[in-house]
Amino acid sequence: MFIYYQIRNHHYRTEAVPAVTCPLCNHRGRMQMSILQKYTWLAGPMAPSAKYAIAWCENCNQYIPRVKWTDEMDTTYVQLKQGLRTPARLYRGLWVLPLLLVLLVGGILAAISISSGNSRANQAFVLDATLHPKPGDIFQVTHSAGQENFYTWYKVSRITADSVYMQEAKEHAVELNDLDDIPATASDFQSSEKSFSLAETRSLDGMFAKDENGQRAFDLVFGVWRDGKLHKKY
Ligand SMILES: [Zn+2]
């Protein structure tokens, strides 16, 4: 992560200090002194450091290096800075950073909430599709009958009062993820139909069930392909 910050100067005051003698040219009466304070700027001012002064002489046009400062200059500096208080705004950034953090965390939580909202909406959509199937719907299912388990697709061919008739895909999916490759053509599905009771589907919360080869077979629905769009439960 790239953090952009600057060191900035807060200027308090610049004063003529005519009583002070320049230690460089020994001329008296043309000295100036400024009181400043450095602070960090990162999305706002923060972390002000100690105040400091710079002094220069308008007679010799030189800044006075700190090592050349006389006691007289030090005393003048202390007098000038008396009563100067670090303004509250130099700490304003201390509020800005936590605020940004709160916004960031809030944004992440909102995104999670939206995505789980989507998944709830998809679950509701898939459940509704199993209870109110339409011709052409293709369901992604896990078929279980006794020891037998596989992933496959059922395509709705027709619906009567309480039954949905579906054609199973000729080839099964090898893995769960392969179920998203929805078989595209009519010839991908068997011509024979399986029928399921919609009343039983409702009682099983959207799972298809029927007797098959002398035992109860169940099809757990993962998603439905309807009107050119895949709606997945998980
Ligand atoms: Zn000077």
PDB file of C-alpha atoms and ligand atoms in Angstrom:
ATOM      1  CA  MET A   1       0.000   0.000   0.000  1.00  0.00           C
ATOM      2  CA  PHE A   2       1.275   3.432  -0.948  1.00  0.00           C
ATOM      3  CA  ILE A   3       0.904   6.026   1.760  1.00  0.00           C
ATOM      4  CA  TYR A   4       1.166   9.616   0.631  1.00  0.00           C
ATOM      5  CA  TYR A   5       2.197  12.132   3.218  1.00  0.00           C
ATOM      6  CA  GLN A   6       3.939  15.482   3.375  1.00  0.00           C
ATOM      7  CA  ILE A   7       5.829  17.438   5.983  1.00  0.00           C
ATOM      8  CA  ARG A   8       4.414  20.948   6.015  1.00  0.00           C
ATOM      9  CA  ASN A   9       5.185  24.110   7.906  1.00  0.00           C
ATOM     10  CA  HIS A  10       2.762  26.094   9.943  1.00  0.00           C
ATOM     11  CA  HIS A  11       3.772  29.760  10.090  1.00  0.00           C
ATOM     12  CA  TYR A  12       2.911  31.582  13.322  1.00  0.00           C
ATOM     13  CA  ARG A  13       4.483  34.992  12.990  1.00  0.00           C
ATOM     14  CA  THR A  14       7.347  36.944  11.483  1.00  0.00           C
ATOM     15  CA  GLU A  15       8.609  39.914  13.484  1.00  0.00           C
ATOM     16  CA  ALA A  16      11.259  42.529  13.135  1.00  0.00           C
ATOM     17  CA  VAL A  17      13.593  42.236  16.133  1.00  0.00           C
ATOM     18  CA  PRO A  18      15.508  45.544  15.961  1.00  0.00           C
ATOM     19  CA  ALA A  19      17.142  45.082  19.373  1.00  0.00           C
ATOM     20  CA  VAL A  20      19.039  42.031  18.149  1.00  0.00           C
ATOM     21  CA  THR A  21      22.543  42.237  16.688  1.00  0.00           C
ATOM     22  CA  CYS A  22      23.381  40.075  13.651  1.00  0.00           C
ATOM     23  CA  PRO A  23      26.082  37.562  14.630  1.00  0.00           C
ATOM     24  CA  LEU A  24      27.275  37.469  10.998  1.00  0.00           C
ATOM     25  CA  CYS A  25      27.732  41.156  10.173  1.00  0.00           C
ATOM     26  CA  ASN A  26      27.401  42.607  13.685  1.00  0.00           C
ATOM     27  CA  HIS A  27      24.831  45.090  12.379  1.00  0.00           C
ATOM     28  CA  ARG A  28      21.978  45.861  14.752  1.00  0.00           C
ATOM     29  CA  GLY A  29      18.415  46.784  13.875  1.00  0.00           C
ATOM     30  CA  ARG A  30      17.638  44.821  10.712  1.00  0.00           C
ATOM     31  CA  MET A  31      17.009  41.332  12.054  1.00  0.00           C
ATOM     32  CA  GLN A  32      13.822  39.389  11.373  1.00  0.00           C
ATOM     33  CA  MET A  33      12.591  36.260  13.080  1.00  0.00           C
ATOM     34  CA  SER A  34       9.844  33.772  12.130  1.00  0.00           C
ATOM     35  CA  ILE A  35       8.199  31.211  14.378  1.00  0.00           C
ATOM     36  CA  LEU A  36       7.241  28.006  12.584  1.00  0.00           C
ATOM     37  CA  GLN A  37       6.135  24.486  13.325  1.00  0.00           C
ATOM     38  CA  LYS A  38       6.430  21.374  11.204  1.00  0.00           C
ATOM     39  CA  TYR A  39       3.567  18.878  10.985  1.00  0.00           C
ATOM     40  CA  THR A  40       2.730  15.792   9.011  1.00  0.00           C
ATOM     41  CA  TRP A  41      -0.009  16.011   6.433  1.00  0.00           C
ATOM     42  CA  LEU A  42      -1.715  12.721   5.633  1.00  0.00           C
ATOM     43  CA  ALA A  43      -5.308  13.116   4.530  1.00  0.00           C
ATOM     44  CA  GLY A  44      -5.215  16.059   6.915  1.00  0.00           C
ATOM     45  CA  PRO A  45      -2.745  17.743   9.257  1.00  0.00           C
ATOM     46  CA  MET A  46      -1.496  15.694  12.181  1.00  0.00           C
ATOM     47  CA  ALA A  47       1.467  15.079  14.449  1.00  0.00           C
ATOM     48  CA  PRO A  48       2.782  18.646  14.865  1.00  0.00           C
ATOM     49  CA  SER A  49       6.356  18.674  16.124  1.00  0.00           C
ATOM     50  CA  ALA A  50       8.042  21.286  18.322  1.00  0.00           C
ATOM     51  CA  LYS A  51       8.008  24.930  17.308  1.00  0.00           C
ATOM     52  CA  TYR A  52      11.188  26.439  15.933  1.00  0.00           C
ATOM     53  CA  ALA A  53      12.454  29.756  14.605  1.00  0.00           C
ATOM     54  CA  ILE A  54      14.427  31.007  11.669  1.00  0.00           C
ATOM     55  CA  ALA A  55      16.217  34.340  11.723  1.00  0.00           C
ATOM     56  CA  TRP A  56      17.774  36.434   9.028  1.00  0.00           C
ATOM     57  CA  CYS A  57      19.465  39.748   8.684  1.00  0.00           C
ATOM     58  CA  GLU A  58      18.323  42.277   6.106  1.00  0.00           C
ATOM     59  CA  ASN A  59      21.605  44.063   6.294  1.00  0.00           C
ATOM     60  CA  CYS A  60      23.805  41.176   5.100  1.00  0.00           C
ATOM     61  CA  ASN A  61      20.945  39.198   3.561  1.00  0.00           C
ATOM     62  CA  GLN A  62      21.871  35.966   5.290  1.00  0.00           C
ATOM     63  CA  TYR A  63      20.009  33.389   7.317  1.00  0.00           C
ATOM     64  CA  ILE A  64      21.590  32.848  10.683  1.00  0.00           C
ATOM     65  CA  PRO A  65      22.583  29.184  11.052  1.00  0.00           C
ATOM     66  CA  ARG A  66      21.430  27.684  14.301  1.00  0.00           C
ATOM     67  CA  VAL A  67      25.020  27.214  15.544  1.00  0.00           C
ATOM     68  CA  LYS A  68      25.647  30.961  15.245  1.00  0.00           C
ATOM     69  CA  TRP A  69      22.655  31.965  17.326  1.00  0.00           C
ATOM     70  CA  THR A  70      23.497  34.235  20.234  1.00  0.00           C
ATOM     71  CA  ASP A  71      21.930  34.105  23.704  1.00  0.00           C
ATOM     72  CA  GLU A  72      20.203  37.333  22.783  1.00  0.00           C
ATOM     73  CA  MET A  73      18.534  35.616  19.826  1.00  0.00           C
ATOM     74  CA  ASP A  74      17.503  32.616  21.944  1.00  0.00           C
ATOM     75  CA  THR A  75      15.907  34.914  24.512  1.00  0.00           C
ATOM     76  CA  THR A  76      14.064  36.839  21.791  1.00  0.00           C
ATOM     77  CA  TYR A  77      12.803  33.577  20.318  1.00  0.00           C
ATOM     78  CA  VAL A  78      11.439  32.426  23.689  1.00  0.00           C
ATOM     79  CA  GLN A  79       9.655  35.774  24.093  1.00  0.00           C
ATOM     80  CA  LEU A  80       8.176  35.627  20.585  1.00  0.00           C
ATOM     81  CA  LYS A  81       6.838  32.139  21.001  1.00  0.00           C
ATOM     82  CA  GLN A  82       5.287  32.853  24.379  1.00  0.00           C
ATOM     83  CA  GLY A  83       1.546  32.463  24.304  1.00  0.00           C
ATOM     84  CA  LEU A  84       1.542  30.796  20.890  1.00  0.00           C
ATOM     85  CA  ARG A  85      -0.620  27.719  21.080  1.00  0.00           C
ATOM     86  CA  THR A  86      -0.568  24.906  18.540  1.00  0.00           C
ATOM     87  CA  PRO A  87      -3.872  25.333  16.675  1.00  0.00           C
ATOM     88  CA  ALA A  88      -6.344  22.469  16.988  1.00  0.00           C
ATOM     89  CA  ARG A  89      -6.491  22.113  13.216  1.00  0.00           C
ATOM     90  CA  LEU A  90      -2.941  20.703  13.198  1.00  0.00           C
ATOM     91  CA  TYR A  91      -4.447  17.617  14.882  1.00  0.00           C
ATOM     92  CA  ARG A  92      -7.458  17.394  12.569  1.00  0.00           C
ATOM     93  CA  GLY A  93      -5.946  14.503  10.574  1.00  0.00           C
ATOM     94  CA  LEU A  94      -6.064  12.363  13.697  1.00  0.00           C
ATOM     95  CA  TRP A  95      -9.812  12.274  13.139  1.00  0.00           C
ATOM     96  CA  VAL A  96      -9.565  11.814   9.408  1.00  0.00           C
ATOM     97  CA  LEU A  97      -7.623   8.526   9.465  1.00  0.00           C
ATOM     98  CA  PRO A  98      -9.966   6.641  11.808  1.00  0.00           C
ATOM     99  CA  LEU A  99     -12.857   8.037   9.785  1.00  0.00           C
ATOM    100  CA  LEU A 100     -11.350   6.661   6.562  1.00  0.00           C
ATOM    101  CA  LEU A 101     -10.824   3.326   8.307  1.00  0.00           C
ATOM    102  CA  VAL A 102     -14.447   3.253   9.433  1.00  0.00           C
ATOM    103  CA  LEU A 103     -15.600   4.053   5.893  1.00  0.00           C
ATOM    104  CA  LEU A 104     -13.364   1.293   4.486  1.00  0.00           C
ATOM    105  CA  VAL A 105     -14.618  -1.334   6.941  1.00  0.00           C
ATOM    106  CA  GLY A 106     -18.190  -0.139   6.400  1.00  0.00           C
ATOM    107  CA  GLY A 107     -17.743  -0.519   2.637  1.00  0.00           C
ATOM    108  CA  ILE A 108     -16.423  -4.064   3.016  1.00  0.00           C
ATOM    109  CA  LEU A 109     -19.312  -5.016   5.310  1.00  0.00           C
ATOM    110  CA  ALA A 110     -21.800  -3.490   2.871  1.00  0.00           C
ATOM    111  CA  ALA A 111     -20.268  -5.494   0.005  1.00  0.00           C
ATOM    112  CA  ILE A 112     -20.490  -8.704   2.045  1.00  0.00           C
ATOM    113  CA  SER A 113     -24.071  -7.936   2.959  1.00  0.00           C
ATOM    114  CA  ILE A 114     -24.979  -7.243  -0.693  1.00  0.00           C
ATOM    115  CA  SER A 115     -23.338 -10.474  -1.841  1.00  0.00           C
ATOM    116  CA  SER A 116     -25.100 -12.576   0.828  1.00  0.00           C
ATOM    117  CA  GLY A 117     -28.303 -10.745  -0.107  1.00  0.00           C
ATOM    118  CA  ASN A 118     -27.709 -11.851  -3.717  1.00  0.00           C
ATOM    119  CA  SER A 119     -27.180 -15.411  -2.609  1.00  0.00           C
ATOM    120  CA  ARG A 120     -30.426 -15.349  -0.604  1.00  0.00           C
ATOM    121  CA  ALA A 121     -32.233 -13.943  -3.625  1.00  0.00           C
ATOM    122  CA  ASN A 122     -30.756 -16.713  -5.810  1.00  0.00           C
ATOM    123  CA  GLN A 123     -31.827 -19.396  -3.337  1.00  0.00           C
ATOM    124  CA  ALA A 124     -35.347 -18.007  -3.345  1.00  0.00           C
ATOM    125  CA  PHE A 125     -35.318 -17.895  -7.153  1.00  0.00           C
ATOM    126  CA  VAL A 126     -34.148 -21.512  -7.493  1.00  0.00           C
ATOM    127  CA  LEU A 127     -36.681 -22.737  -4.931  1.00  0.00           C
ATOM    128  CA  ASP A 128     -39.476 -20.913  -6.743  1.00  0.00           C
ATOM    129  CA  ALA A 129     -38.325 -22.402 -10.056  1.00  0.00           C
ATOM    130  CA  THR A 130     -38.512 -25.947  -8.655  1.00  0.00           C
ATOM    131  CA  LEU A 131     -42.052 -25.287  -7.391  1.00  0.00           C
ATOM    132  CA  HIS A 132     -43.173 -23.462 -10.538  1.00  0.00           C
ATOM    133  CA  PRO A 133     -41.096 -24.950 -13.361  1.00  0.00           C
ATOM    134  CA  LYS A 134     -41.417 -23.721 -16.931  1.00  0.00           C
ATOM    135  CA  PRO A 135     -40.791 -25.703 -20.126  1.00  0.00           C
ATOM    136  CA  GLY A 136     -37.176 -25.172 -21.141  1.00  0.00           C
ATOM    137  CA  ASP A 137     -35.858 -24.774 -17.580  1.00  0.00           C
ATOM    138  CA  ILE A 138     -32.703 -26.808 -17.009  1.00  0.00           C
ATOM    139  CA  PHE A 139     -32.030 -27.861 -13.419  1.00  0.00           C
ATOM    140  CA  GLN A 140     -28.570 -28.701 -12.097  1.00  0.00           C
ATOM    141  CA  VAL A 141     -28.992 -31.659  -9.753  1.00  0.00           C
ATOM    142  CA  THR A 142     -27.185 -34.216  -7.653  1.00  0.00           C
ATOM    143  CA  HIS A 143     -28.904 -37.521  -8.177  1.00  0.00           C
ATOM    144  CA  SER A 144     -28.903 -39.947  -5.232  1.00  0.00           C
ATOM    145  CA  ALA A 145     -30.454 -43.406  -5.235  1.00  0.00           C
ATOM    146  CA  GLY A 146     -29.092 -45.818  -2.675  1.00  0.00           C
ATOM    147  CA  GLN A 147     -25.345 -46.066  -3.322  1.00  0.00           C
ATOM    148  CA  GLU A 148     -25.622 -44.279  -6.635  1.00  0.00           C
ATOM    149  CA  ASN A 149     -24.620 -40.592  -6.831  1.00  0.00           C
ATOM    150  CA  PHE A 150     -23.940 -38.339  -9.778  1.00  0.00           C
ATOM    151  CA  TYR A 151     -24.302 -34.795 -11.072  1.00  0.00           C
ATOM    152  CA  THR A 152     -26.550 -34.162 -14.025  1.00  0.00           C
ATOM    153  CA  TRP A 153     -29.088 -31.849 -15.664  1.00  0.00           C
ATOM    154  CA  TYR A 154     -32.858 -32.127 -16.081  1.00  0.00           C
ATOM    155  CA  LYS A 155     -34.624 -30.198 -18.781  1.00  0.00           C
ATOM    156  CA  VAL A 156     -38.315 -29.453 -18.270  1.00  0.00           C
ATOM    157  CA  SER A 157     -40.348 -30.694 -21.232  1.00  0.00           C
ATOM    158  CA  ARG A 158     -43.901 -30.155 -19.972  1.00  0.00           C
ATOM    159  CA  ILE A 159     -46.014 -29.579 -16.899  1.00  0.00           C
ATOM    160  CA  THR A 160     -49.401 -30.994 -15.993  1.00  0.00           C
ATOM    161  CA  ALA A 161     -51.579 -30.158 -12.976  1.00  0.00           C
ATOM    162  CA  ASP A 162     -49.290 -31.696 -10.338  1.00  0.00           C
ATOM    163  CA  SER A 163     -46.427 -33.139 -12.338  1.00  0.00           C
ATOM    164  CA  VAL A 164     -43.339 -31.820 -14.003  1.00  0.00           C
ATOM    165  CA  TYR A 165     -41.896 -33.898 -16.834  1.00  0.00           C
ATOM    166  CA  MET A 166     -38.159 -33.641 -17.376  1.00  0.00           C
ATOM    167  CA  GLN A 167     -35.534 -35.154 -19.650  1.00  0.00           C
ATOM    168  CA  GLU A 168     -32.231 -36.175 -18.125  1.00  0.00           C
ATOM    169  CA  ALA A 169     -28.985 -35.227 -19.869  1.00  0.00           C
ATOM    170  CA  LYS A 170     -27.376 -38.082 -21.771  1.00  0.00           C
ATOM    171  CA  GLU A 171     -24.010 -37.465 -20.117  1.00  0.00           C
ATOM    172  CA  HIS A 172     -23.397 -36.760 -16.451  1.00  0.00           C
ATOM    173  CA  ALA A 173     -21.134 -34.068 -15.071  1.00  0.00           C
ATOM    174  CA  VAL A 174     -17.895 -35.384 -13.607  1.00  0.00           C
ATOM    175  CA  GLU A 175     -17.594 -32.723 -10.922  1.00  0.00           C
ATOM    176  CA  LEU A 176     -19.940 -30.248  -9.290  1.00  0.00           C
ATOM    177  CA  ASN A 177     -18.252 -27.331 -11.073  1.00  0.00           C
ATOM    178  CA  ASP A 178     -18.926 -28.950 -14.443  1.00  0.00           C
ATOM    179  CA  LEU A 179     -22.653 -28.433 -13.838  1.00  0.00           C
ATOM    180  CA  ASP A 180     -22.231 -24.815 -14.961  1.00  0.00           C
ATOM    181  CA  ASP A 181     -21.568 -26.049 -18.525  1.00  0.00           C
ATOM    182  CA  ILE A 182     -25.243 -26.269 -19.336  1.00  0.00           C
ATOM    183  CA  PRO A 183     -25.961 -28.689 -22.219  1.00  0.00           C
ATOM    184  CA  ALA A 184     -27.023 -26.476 -25.088  1.00  0.00           C
ATOM    185  CA  THR A 185     -28.952 -28.581 -27.538  1.00  0.00           C
ATOM    186  CA  ALA A 186     -32.046 -30.784 -27.451  1.00  0.00           C
ATOM    187  CA  SER A 187     -29.961 -33.776 -28.549  1.00  0.00           C
ATOM    188  CA  ASP A 188     -27.943 -33.488 -25.315  1.00  0.00           C
ATOM    189  CA  PHE A 189     -31.015 -34.813 -23.478  1.00  0.00           C
ATOM    190  CA  GLN A 190     -32.661 -38.219 -23.508  1.00  0.00           C
ATOM    191  CA  SER A 191     -35.963 -38.463 -25.319  1.00  0.00           C
ATOM    192  CA  SER A 192     -37.572 -40.338 -22.407  1.00  0.00           C
ATOM    193  CA  GLU A 193     -39.117 -38.306 -19.584  1.00  0.00           C
ATOM    194  CA  LYS A 194     -39.077 -38.587 -15.808  1.00  0.00           C
ATOM    195  CA  SER A 195     -42.062 -37.203 -13.942  1.00  0.00           C
ATOM    196  CA  PHE A 196     -42.037 -35.698 -10.471  1.00  0.00           C
ATOM    197  CA  SER A 197     -44.891 -34.673  -8.203  1.00  0.00           C
ATOM    198  CA  LEU A 198     -44.838 -30.914  -7.579  1.00  0.00           C
ATOM    199  CA  ALA A 199     -46.689 -31.431  -4.267  1.00  0.00           C
ATOM    200  CA  GLU A 200     -43.870 -33.710  -3.118  1.00  0.00           C
ATOM    201  CA  THR A 201     -41.260 -31.274  -4.420  1.00  0.00           C
ATOM    202  CA  ARG A 202     -42.883 -28.603  -2.236  1.00  0.00           C
ATOM    203  CA  SER A 203     -42.915 -30.901   0.809  1.00  0.00           C
ATOM    204  CA  LEU A 204     -39.187 -31.596   0.238  1.00  0.00           C
ATOM    205  CA  ASP A 205     -38.317 -27.864   0.020  1.00  0.00           C
ATOM    206  CA  GLY A 206     -37.563 -27.966  -3.668  1.00  0.00           C
ATOM    207  CA  MET A 207     -35.921 -31.394  -3.936  1.00  0.00           C
ATOM    208  CA  PHE A 208     -37.213 -33.704  -6.675  1.00  0.00           C
ATOM    209  CA  ALA A 209     -38.060 -37.274  -5.655  1.00  0.00           C
ATOM    210  CA  LYS A 210     -39.475 -40.360  -7.347  1.00  0.00           C
ATOM    211  CA  ASP A 211     -39.395 -44.149  -7.207  1.00  0.00           C
ATOM    212  CA  GLU A 212     -36.749 -45.504  -9.488  1.00  0.00           C
ATOM    213  CA  ASN A 213     -35.684 -49.135  -9.928  1.00  0.00           C
ATOM    214  CA  GLY A 214     -37.519 -50.117  -6.773  1.00  0.00           C
ATOM    215  CA  GLN A 215     -36.028 -47.432  -4.496  1.00  0.00           C
ATOM    216  CA  ARG A 216     -36.587 -43.786  -3.636  1.00  0.00           C
ATOM    217  CA  ALA A 217     -34.372 -41.504  -5.712  1.00  0.00           C
ATOM    218  CA  PHE A 218     -33.714 -37.874  -4.825  1.00  0.00           C
ATOM    219  CA  ASP A 219     -32.433 -34.968  -6.886  1.00  0.00           C
ATOM    220  CA  LEU A 220     -31.004 -32.086  -4.919  1.00  0.00           C
ATOM    221  CA  VAL A 221     -31.212 -28.924  -7.021  1.00  0.00           C
ATOM    222  CA  PHE A 222     -28.142 -26.626  -7.211  1.00  0.00           C
ATOM    223  CA  GLY A 223     -29.357 -24.148  -9.750  1.00  0.00           C
ATOM    224  CA  VAL A 224     -31.594 -23.477 -12.693  1.00  0.00           C
ATOM    225  CA  TRP A 225     -30.920 -22.242 -16.200  1.00  0.00           C
ATOM    226  CA  ARG A 226     -33.894 -20.128 -17.210  1.00  0.00           C
ATOM    227  CA  ASP A 227     -34.318 -17.684 -20.110  1.00  0.00           C
ATOM    228  CA  GLY A 228     -30.625 -17.800 -20.945  1.00  0.00           C
ATOM    229  CA  LYS A 229     -29.434 -17.131 -17.405  1.00  0.00           C
ATOM    230  CA  LEU A 230     -27.997 -19.411 -14.731  1.00  0.00           C
ATOM    231  CA  HIS A 231     -29.296 -18.915 -11.193  1.00  0.00           C
ATOM    232  CA  LYS A 232     -27.210 -20.752  -8.618  1.00  0.00           C
ATOM    233  CA  LYS A 233     -28.211 -21.570  -5.083  1.00  0.00           C
ATOM    234  CA  TYR A 234     -24.637 -21.645  -3.715  1.00  0.00           C
TER     235      TYR A 234
HETATM  236 ZN    ZN B   1      23.819  40.669   9.213  1.00  0.00          ZN
END
